[in-house]
Amino acid sequence: MYPALQKPPSELNFEDQLGFRPFGSTAAVIAIMHMYIRTTLSTNQYVRVLSFDFTKAFNTVRHVTLMRKLATLRIPDNIYNWINDFFGEHYHCTGFDGQCSSVAEVKVSVIQGSPLGPASYVVTAADLHPVTSANRIFKYSDDTYLVVPAANTRSCLAEIAHIDEWEATNNLKLNYAKSKEIIITARGKRGKSVQPPPCPNIERVSSLRVLGVILNDKLTATGHVDKLFYSMLCSLFSL
């Protein structure tokens, strides 16, 4: 499947996905997103970064939807049929106190932990893109970040509505409790720009963990370095 991800068909696009792809990594996501934010701040007072969390994303991918997207990839028919067989004919029942429930067919889940699972989710999320020009989405598997320049700040609600519509189509569920927003202000404009109202149901924070790295509203690594020093001091104290 990985070679097929390098030859995007007309319906799917993997350019914003750096998870489980050749040459993709968490470091690549952080570097590219950091560069885009820096460039955008040169012409905008601030940039809004929204981090989205999907509840049990790997466990809720609908097989029918996944296979429909896989059919558009340039993969051999025998590989497509093998994947279809791999996800098909899974059943579940519950036994308790000598009794057994009726058997139900499992029609969702790409089996997180299997070699096929991550690539399958990458294909599922390949048609999730911003609806507004100049807004960018950065992905690492199911970790999804939306970057919105100040000039497009009014498009945030439309972007979230688009994600809600997409997740409903793909049987996913956005976890608003774990989704966060941070506003990064350009140097020299801090304290002068008026921040927009927060998005409904999404908490606004002053620091955000992006794939293991703590990012603050000044786009510096101060919080991340402090955390590393604290962890080091705890280890030294234990020794």
PDB file of C-alpha atoms in Angstrom:
ATOM      1  CA  MET A   1       0.000   0.000   0.000  1.00  0.00           C
ATOM      2  CA  TYR A   2       2.844   2.436   0.747  1.00  0.00           C
ATOM      3  CA  PRO A   3       3.957   2.800  -2.910  1.00  0.00           C
ATOM      4  CA  ALA A   4       0.331   3.532  -3.839  1.00  0.00           C
ATOM      5  CA  LEU A   5       0.302   6.466  -1.407  1.00  0.00           C
ATOM      6  CA  GLN A   6       3.004   8.141  -3.491  1.00  0.00           C
ATOM      7  CA  LYS A   7       0.752   8.112  -6.579  1.00  0.00           C
ATOM      8  CA  PRO A   8      -2.365   9.966  -5.406  1.00  0.00           C
ATOM      9  CA  PRO A   9      -5.510   9.393  -7.510  1.00  0.00           C
ATOM     10  CA  SER A  10      -7.948  12.134  -8.372  1.00  0.00           C
ATOM     11  CA  GLU A  11     -10.176  11.677  -5.319  1.00  0.00           C
ATOM     12  CA  LEU A  12      -7.540  11.308  -2.590  1.00  0.00           C
ATOM     13  CA  ASN A  13      -4.558  13.464  -1.641  1.00  0.00           C
ATOM     14  CA  PHE A  14      -1.816  12.499   0.832  1.00  0.00           C
ATOM     15  CA  GLU A  15       0.328  15.640   0.685  1.00  0.00           C
ATOM     16  CA  ASP A  16      -0.722  16.802   4.174  1.00  0.00           C
ATOM     17  CA  GLN A  17      -0.272  13.335   5.729  1.00  0.00           C
ATOM     18  CA  LEU A  18       3.193  12.486   7.092  1.00  0.00           C
ATOM     19  CA  GLY A  19       2.265   9.487   9.207  1.00  0.00           C
ATOM     20  CA  PHE A  20       3.187   5.937   8.188  1.00  0.00           C
ATOM     21  CA  ARG A  21       4.484   7.093   4.824  1.00  0.00           C
ATOM     22  CA  PRO A  22       8.016   6.912   3.379  1.00  0.00           C
ATOM     23  CA  PHE A  23      10.082   9.887   4.603  1.00  0.00           C
ATOM     24  CA  GLY A  24       7.279  10.908   6.982  1.00  0.00           C
ATOM     25  CA  SER A  25       7.868  11.448  10.697  1.00  0.00           C
ATOM     26  CA  THR A  26       6.684  13.470  13.679  1.00  0.00           C
ATOM     27  CA  ALA A  27       9.766  15.685  13.274  1.00  0.00           C
ATOM     28  CA  ALA A  28       8.761  16.403   9.663  1.00  0.00           C
ATOM     29  CA  VAL A  29       5.259  17.455  10.738  1.00  0.00           C
ATOM     30  CA  ILE A  30       6.595  19.792  13.435  1.00  0.00           C
ATOM     31  CA  ALA A  31       9.215  21.324  11.119  1.00  0.00           C
ATOM     32  CA  ILE A  32       6.817  21.932   8.208  1.00  0.00           C
ATOM     33  CA  MET A  33       4.056  23.302  10.455  1.00  0.00           C
ATOM     34  CA  HIS A  34       6.546  25.553  12.280  1.00  0.00           C
ATOM     35  CA  MET A  35       7.836  26.927   8.970  1.00  0.00           C
ATOM     36  CA  TYR A  36       4.299  27.588   7.701  1.00  0.00           C
ATOM     37  CA  ILE A  37       3.326  29.407  10.914  1.00  0.00           C
ATOM     38  CA  ARG A  38       6.498  31.542  10.792  1.00  0.00           C
ATOM     39  CA  THR A  39       5.840  32.467   7.167  1.00  0.00           C
ATOM     40  CA  THR A  40       2.178  33.247   7.832  1.00  0.00           C
ATOM     41  CA  LEU A  41       3.013  35.489  10.821  1.00  0.00           C
ATOM     42  CA  SER A  42       5.044  37.750   8.525  1.00  0.00           C
ATOM     43  CA  THR A  43       1.775  39.001   7.009  1.00  0.00           C
ATOM     44  CA  ASN A  44      -0.718  38.282   9.826  1.00  0.00           C
ATOM     45  CA  GLN A  45      -1.020  39.513  13.397  1.00  0.00           C
ATOM     46  CA  TYR A  46      -1.675  36.015  14.692  1.00  0.00           C
ATOM     47  CA  VAL A  47      -2.268  32.421  13.643  1.00  0.00           C
ATOM     48  CA  ARG A  48      -4.856  30.056  15.109  1.00  0.00           C
ATOM     49  CA  VAL A  49      -3.784  26.432  15.571  1.00  0.00           C
ATOM     50  CA  LEU A  50      -6.472  23.885  16.387  1.00  0.00           C
ATOM     51  CA  SER A  51      -5.602  20.374  17.513  1.00  0.00           C
ATOM     52  CA  PHE A  52      -8.344  17.803  16.854  1.00  0.00           C
ATOM     53  CA  ASP A  53      -8.791  14.495  18.640  1.00  0.00           C
ATOM     54  CA  PHE A  54     -10.975  11.742  17.201  1.00  0.00           C
ATOM     55  CA  THR A  55     -12.400   9.261  19.714  1.00  0.00           C
ATOM     56  CA  LYS A  56     -10.970   5.774  19.119  1.00  0.00           C
ATOM     57  CA  ALA A  57     -10.252   6.669  15.510  1.00  0.00           C
ATOM     58  CA  PHE A  58      -8.746   3.315  14.493  1.00  0.00           C
ATOM     59  CA  ASN A  59     -11.625   1.397  16.073  1.00  0.00           C
ATOM     60  CA  THR A  60     -14.431   3.234  14.302  1.00  0.00           C
ATOM     61  CA  VAL A  61     -13.345   3.318  10.630  1.00  0.00           C
ATOM     62  CA  ARG A  62     -16.163   1.829   8.566  1.00  0.00           C
ATOM     63  CA  HIS A  63     -14.986  -1.007   6.293  1.00  0.00           C
ATOM     64  CA  VAL A  64     -17.342  -0.127   3.437  1.00  0.00           C
ATOM     65  CA  THR A  65     -16.077   3.467   3.306  1.00  0.00           C
ATOM     66  CA  LEU A  66     -12.446   2.351   3.535  1.00  0.00           C
ATOM     67  CA  MET A  67     -12.788  -0.186   0.720  1.00  0.00           C
ATOM     68  CA  ARG A  68     -14.471   2.403  -1.490  1.00  0.00           C
ATOM     69  CA  LYS A  69     -11.443   4.692  -1.067  1.00  0.00           C
ATOM     70  CA  LEU A  70      -8.971   1.844  -1.512  1.00  0.00           C
ATOM     71  CA  ALA A  71     -10.640   1.056  -4.835  1.00  0.00           C
ATOM     72  CA  THR A  72      -9.386   4.423  -6.164  1.00  0.00           C
ATOM     73  CA  LEU A  73      -5.737   3.621  -5.330  1.00  0.00           C
ATOM     74  CA  ARG A  74      -3.362   2.143  -7.869  1.00  0.00           C
ATOM     75  CA  ILE A  75      -2.960  -1.235  -6.188  1.00  0.00           C
ATOM     76  CA  PRO A  76      -3.232  -4.686  -7.792  1.00  0.00           C
ATOM     77  CA  ASP A  77      -6.635  -6.340  -7.673  1.00  0.00           C
ATOM     78  CA  ASN A  78      -5.302  -9.296  -5.688  1.00  0.00           C
ATOM     79  CA  ILE A  79      -4.012  -6.949  -2.972  1.00  0.00           C
ATOM     80  CA  TYR A  80      -7.363  -5.153  -2.829  1.00  0.00           C
ATOM     81  CA  ASN A  81      -9.165  -8.508  -2.528  1.00  0.00           C
ATOM     82  CA  TRP A  82      -6.776  -9.654   0.191  1.00  0.00           C
ATOM     83  CA  ILE A  83      -7.423  -6.488   2.236  1.00  0.00           C
ATOM     84  CA  ASN A  84     -11.172  -6.942   1.769  1.00  0.00           C
ATOM     85  CA  ASP A  85     -10.892 -10.533   3.032  1.00  0.00           C
ATOM     86  CA  PHE A  86      -8.712  -9.393   5.945  1.00  0.00           C
ATOM     87  CA  PHE A  87     -11.374  -7.010   7.240  1.00  0.00           C
ATOM     88  CA  GLY A  88     -14.334  -9.214   6.327  1.00  0.00           C
ATOM     89  CA  GLU A  89     -16.144 -11.934   8.283  1.00  0.00           C
ATOM     90  CA  HIS A  90     -15.185 -10.786  11.790  1.00  0.00           C
ATOM     91  CA  TYR A  91     -17.801 -11.603  14.435  1.00  0.00           C
ATOM     92  CA  HIS A  92     -18.266 -10.945  18.119  1.00  0.00           C
ATOM     93  CA  CYS A  93     -20.348 -12.317  20.958  1.00  0.00           C
ATOM     94  CA  THR A  94     -20.202 -11.985  24.724  1.00  0.00           C
ATOM     95  CA  GLY A  95     -20.309 -14.862  27.158  1.00  0.00           C
ATOM     96  CA  PHE A  96     -21.187 -14.367  30.832  1.00  0.00           C
ATOM     97  CA  ASP A  97     -22.462 -16.606  33.595  1.00  0.00           C
ATOM     98  CA  GLY A  98     -22.988 -19.542  31.294  1.00  0.00           C
ATOM     99  CA  GLN A  99     -24.919 -17.546  28.711  1.00  0.00           C
ATOM    100  CA  CYS A 100     -23.857 -16.220  25.334  1.00  0.00           C
ATOM    101  CA  SER A 101     -25.200 -13.242  23.418  1.00  0.00           C
ATOM    102  CA  SER A 102     -26.211 -13.347  19.795  1.00  0.00           C
ATOM    103  CA  VAL A 103     -23.383 -13.101  17.261  1.00  0.00           C
ATOM    104  CA  ALA A 104     -22.886  -9.728  15.552  1.00  0.00           C
ATOM    105  CA  GLU A 105     -20.717  -9.000  12.526  1.00  0.00           C
ATOM    106  CA  VAL A 106     -17.934  -6.435  13.076  1.00  0.00           C
ATOM    107  CA  LYS A 107     -18.143  -3.868  10.275  1.00  0.00           C
ATOM    108  CA  VAL A 108     -15.772  -1.246  11.693  1.00  0.00           C
ATOM    109  CA  SER A 109     -12.172  -1.013  13.015  1.00  0.00           C
ATOM    110  CA  VAL A 110      -8.876  -1.247  11.140  1.00  0.00           C
ATOM    111  CA  ILE A 111      -7.373  -3.242  14.027  1.00  0.00           C
ATOM    112  CA  GLN A 112      -4.895  -0.894  15.687  1.00  0.00           C
ATOM    113  CA  GLY A 113      -1.604  -2.700  16.217  1.00  0.00           C
ATOM    114  CA  SER A 114      -1.814  -4.628  12.964  1.00  0.00           C
ATOM    115  CA  PRO A 115       0.594  -3.681  10.144  1.00  0.00           C
ATOM    116  CA  LEU A 116      -2.379  -2.818   7.935  1.00  0.00           C
ATOM    117  CA  GLY A 117      -4.150  -0.587  10.478  1.00  0.00           C
ATOM    118  CA  PRO A 118      -2.144   2.679  10.266  1.00  0.00           C
ATOM    119  CA  ALA A 119      -1.996   2.701   6.462  1.00  0.00           C
ATOM    120  CA  SER A 120      -5.735   2.022   6.333  1.00  0.00           C
ATOM    121  CA  TYR A 121      -6.443   5.053   8.519  1.00  0.00           C
ATOM    122  CA  VAL A 122      -4.156   7.182   6.337  1.00  0.00           C
ATOM    123  CA  VAL A 123      -6.319   6.247   3.340  1.00  0.00           C
ATOM    124  CA  THR A 124      -9.499   6.982   5.312  1.00  0.00           C
ATOM    125  CA  ALA A 125      -8.320  10.508   6.201  1.00  0.00           C
ATOM    126  CA  ALA A 126      -6.946  11.294   2.727  1.00  0.00           C
ATOM    127  CA  ASP A 127     -10.018  13.291   1.681  1.00  0.00           C
ATOM    128  CA  LEU A 128     -10.074  15.564   4.757  1.00  0.00           C
ATOM    129  CA  HIS A 129      -8.786  18.974   3.634  1.00  0.00           C
ATOM    130  CA  PRO A 130      -9.513  22.641   4.477  1.00  0.00           C
ATOM    131  CA  VAL A 131     -12.414  24.312   2.721  1.00  0.00           C
ATOM    132  CA  THR A 132     -10.819  27.778   2.787  1.00  0.00           C
ATOM    133  CA  SER A 133      -7.789  28.801   0.770  1.00  0.00           C
ATOM    134  CA  ALA A 134      -4.625  29.555   2.835  1.00  0.00           C
ATOM    135  CA  ASN A 135      -5.844  27.387   5.715  1.00  0.00           C
ATOM    136  CA  ARG A 136      -3.696  24.272   6.150  1.00  0.00           C
ATOM    137  CA  ILE A 137      -4.213  20.862   7.726  1.00  0.00           C
ATOM    138  CA  PHE A 138      -1.225  18.848   8.969  1.00  0.00           C
ATOM    139  CA  LYS A 139      -1.667  15.166   9.841  1.00  0.00           C
ATOM    140  CA  TYR A 140       0.325  12.427  11.464  1.00  0.00           C
ATOM    141  CA  SER A 141      -1.961   9.409  11.285  1.00  0.00           C
ATOM    142  CA  ASP A 142      -4.999  10.429  13.397  1.00  0.00           C
ATOM    143  CA  ASP A 143      -3.295  13.496  14.938  1.00  0.00           C
ATOM    144  CA  THR A 144      -4.801  16.398  13.004  1.00  0.00           C
ATOM    145  CA  TYR A 145      -3.864  20.095  13.221  1.00  0.00           C
ATOM    146  CA  LEU A 146      -5.614  22.982  11.483  1.00  0.00           C
ATOM    147  CA  VAL A 147      -3.697  26.250  10.982  1.00  0.00           C
ATOM    148  CA  VAL A 148      -5.782  29.354  10.253  1.00  0.00           C
ATOM    149  CA  PRO A 149      -4.193  32.796   9.547  1.00  0.00           C
ATOM    150  CA  ALA A 150      -5.727  35.901  11.119  1.00  0.00           C
ATOM    151  CA  ALA A 151      -7.020  36.950   7.684  1.00  0.00           C
ATOM    152  CA  ASN A 152      -9.203  33.808   7.643  1.00  0.00           C
ATOM    153  CA  THR A 153     -10.226  33.797  11.292  1.00  0.00           C
ATOM    154  CA  ARG A 154     -13.940  33.875  10.419  1.00  0.00           C
ATOM    155  CA  SER A 155     -13.547  30.590   8.539  1.00  0.00           C
ATOM    156  CA  CYS A 156     -12.860  28.564  11.719  1.00  0.00           C
ATOM    157  CA  LEU A 157     -16.509  27.695  12.299  1.00  0.00           C
ATOM    158  CA  ALA A 158     -16.907  26.623   8.668  1.00  0.00           C
ATOM    159  CA  GLU A 159     -13.796  24.439   8.953  1.00  0.00           C
ATOM    160  CA  ILE A 160     -15.086  22.762  12.114  1.00  0.00           C
ATOM    161  CA  ALA A 161     -18.498  22.226  10.502  1.00  0.00           C
ATOM    162  CA  HIS A 162     -16.726  20.647   7.516  1.00  0.00           C
ATOM    163  CA  ILE A 163     -14.807  18.302   9.850  1.00  0.00           C
ATOM    164  CA  ASP A 164     -18.067  17.390  11.618  1.00  0.00           C
ATOM    165  CA  GLU A 165     -19.619  16.530   8.260  1.00  0.00           C
ATOM    166  CA  TRP A 166     -16.572  14.517   7.212  1.00  0.00           C
ATOM    167  CA  GLU A 167     -16.428  12.538  10.446  1.00  0.00           C
ATOM    168  CA  ALA A 168     -20.117  11.657  10.204  1.00  0.00           C
ATOM    169  CA  THR A 169     -19.577  10.292   6.695  1.00  0.00           C
ATOM    170  CA  ASN A 170     -16.599   8.235   7.868  1.00  0.00           C
ATOM    171  CA  ASN A 171     -18.145   7.021  11.152  1.00  0.00           C
ATOM    172  CA  LEU A 172     -15.653   8.971  13.287  1.00  0.00           C
ATOM    173  CA  LYS A 173     -16.380  11.208  16.261  1.00  0.00           C
ATOM    174  CA  LEU A 174     -14.590  14.438  17.147  1.00  0.00           C
ATOM    175  CA  ASN A 175     -13.703  14.562  20.845  1.00  0.00           C
ATOM    176  CA  TYR A 176     -14.286  18.205  21.741  1.00  0.00           C
ATOM    177  CA  ALA A 177     -13.069  17.668  25.331  1.00  0.00           C
ATOM    178  CA  LYS A 178      -9.574  16.785  24.069  1.00  0.00           C
ATOM    179  CA  SER A 179      -9.483  19.202  21.135  1.00  0.00           C
ATOM    180  CA  LYS A 180      -7.584  22.439  21.847  1.00  0.00           C
ATOM    181  CA  GLU A 181      -6.887  25.822  20.278  1.00  0.00           C
ATOM    182  CA  ILE A 182      -3.865  28.070  20.651  1.00  0.00           C
ATOM    183  CA  ILE A 183      -3.323  31.550  19.212  1.00  0.00           C
ATOM    184  CA  ILE A 184       0.258  32.342  18.235  1.00  0.00           C
ATOM    185  CA  THR A 185       0.952  36.065  17.974  1.00  0.00           C
ATOM    186  CA  ALA A 186       3.635  37.646  15.810  1.00  0.00           C
ATOM    187  CA  ARG A 187       6.626  39.154  17.604  1.00  0.00           C
ATOM    188  CA  GLY A 188       6.209  42.900  18.026  1.00  0.00           C
ATOM    189  CA  LYS A 189       2.418  42.620  17.851  1.00  0.00           C
ATOM    190  CA  ARG A 190       1.837  40.897  21.191  1.00  0.00           C
ATOM    191  CA  GLY A 191      -0.569  42.829  23.374  1.00  0.00           C
ATOM    192  CA  LYS A 192      -1.671  44.949  20.416  1.00  0.00           C
ATOM    193  CA  SER A 193      -3.798  42.541  18.385  1.00  0.00           C
ATOM    194  CA  VAL A 194      -7.375  41.732  19.399  1.00  0.00           C
ATOM    195  CA  GLN A 195      -7.884  37.996  19.729  1.00  0.00           C
ATOM    196  CA  PRO A 196     -10.973  36.463  18.127  1.00  0.00           C
ATOM    197  CA  PRO A 197     -13.618  34.731  20.248  1.00  0.00           C
ATOM    198  CA  PRO A 198     -12.854  31.048  20.967  1.00  0.00           C
ATOM    199  CA  CYS A 199     -14.481  28.296  18.980  1.00  0.00           C
ATOM    200  CA  PRO A 200     -17.515  26.740  20.699  1.00  0.00           C
ATOM    201  CA  ASN A 201     -16.736  23.642  22.826  1.00  0.00           C
ATOM    202  CA  ILE A 202     -12.979  23.867  22.119  1.00  0.00           C
ATOM    203  CA  GLU A 203     -10.722  25.002  24.963  1.00  0.00           C
ATOM    204  CA  ARG A 204      -8.244  27.784  24.234  1.00  0.00           C
ATOM    205  CA  VAL A 205      -4.830  27.205  25.823  1.00  0.00           C
ATOM    206  CA  SER A 206      -1.506  29.063  26.061  1.00  0.00           C
ATOM    207  CA  SER A 207       0.577  25.962  25.321  1.00  0.00           C
ATOM    208  CA  LEU A 208      -0.167  22.949  23.166  1.00  0.00           C
ATOM    209  CA  ARG A 209       1.486  19.543  22.885  1.00  0.00           C
ATOM    210  CA  VAL A 210       2.151  18.821  19.212  1.00  0.00           C
ATOM    211  CA  LEU A 211       3.318  15.230  18.712  1.00  0.00           C
ATOM    212  CA  GLY A 212       5.261  15.226  21.968  1.00  0.00           C
ATOM    213  CA  VAL A 213       6.655  18.768  21.658  1.00  0.00           C
ATOM    214  CA  ILE A 214       5.173  21.586  23.772  1.00  0.00           C
ATOM    215  CA  LEU A 215       4.383  24.651  21.662  1.00  0.00           C
ATOM    216  CA  ASN A 216       3.525  27.957  23.359  1.00  0.00           C
ATOM    217  CA  ASP A 217       1.708  31.058  22.111  1.00  0.00           C
ATOM    218  CA  LYS A 218       5.038  32.782  21.357  1.00  0.00           C
ATOM    219  CA  LEU A 219       6.193  29.899  19.147  1.00  0.00           C
ATOM    220  CA  THR A 220       9.151  29.105  21.389  1.00  0.00           C
ATOM    221  CA  ALA A 221      10.276  25.861  23.035  1.00  0.00           C
ATOM    222  CA  THR A 222      10.505  27.288  26.566  1.00  0.00           C
ATOM    223  CA  GLY A 223       7.812  25.022  28.016  1.00  0.00           C
ATOM    224  CA  HIS A 224       9.267  21.954  26.312  1.00  0.00           C
ATOM    225  CA  VAL A 225      12.792  22.673  27.577  1.00  0.00           C
ATOM    226  CA  ASP A 226      11.467  23.301  31.098  1.00  0.00           C
ATOM    227  CA  LYS A 227       9.697  19.938  31.026  1.00  0.00           C
ATOM    228  CA  LEU A 228      12.875  18.182  29.882  1.00  0.00           C
ATOM    229  CA  PHE A 229      14.897  19.828  32.670  1.00  0.00           C
ATOM    230  CA  TYR A 230      12.255  18.869  35.230  1.00  0.00           C
ATOM    231  CA  SER A 231      12.321  15.264  34.042  1.00  0.00           C
ATOM    232  CA  MET A 232      16.127  15.252  34.184  1.00  0.00           C
ATOM    233  CA  LEU A 233      16.141  16.702  37.713  1.00  0.00           C
ATOM    234  CA  CYS A 234      13.675  14.038  38.874  1.00  0.00           C
ATOM    235  CA  SER A 235      15.980  11.346  37.483  1.00  0.00           C
ATOM    236  CA  LEU A 236      19.017  12.894  39.179  1.00  0.00           C
ATOM    237  CA  PHE A 237      17.121  13.137  42.460  1.00  0.00           C
ATOM    238  CA  SER A 238      16.223   9.456  42.212  1.00  0.00           C
ATOM    239  CA  LEU A 239      19.876   8.566  41.614  1.00  0.00           C
TER     240      LEU A 239
END
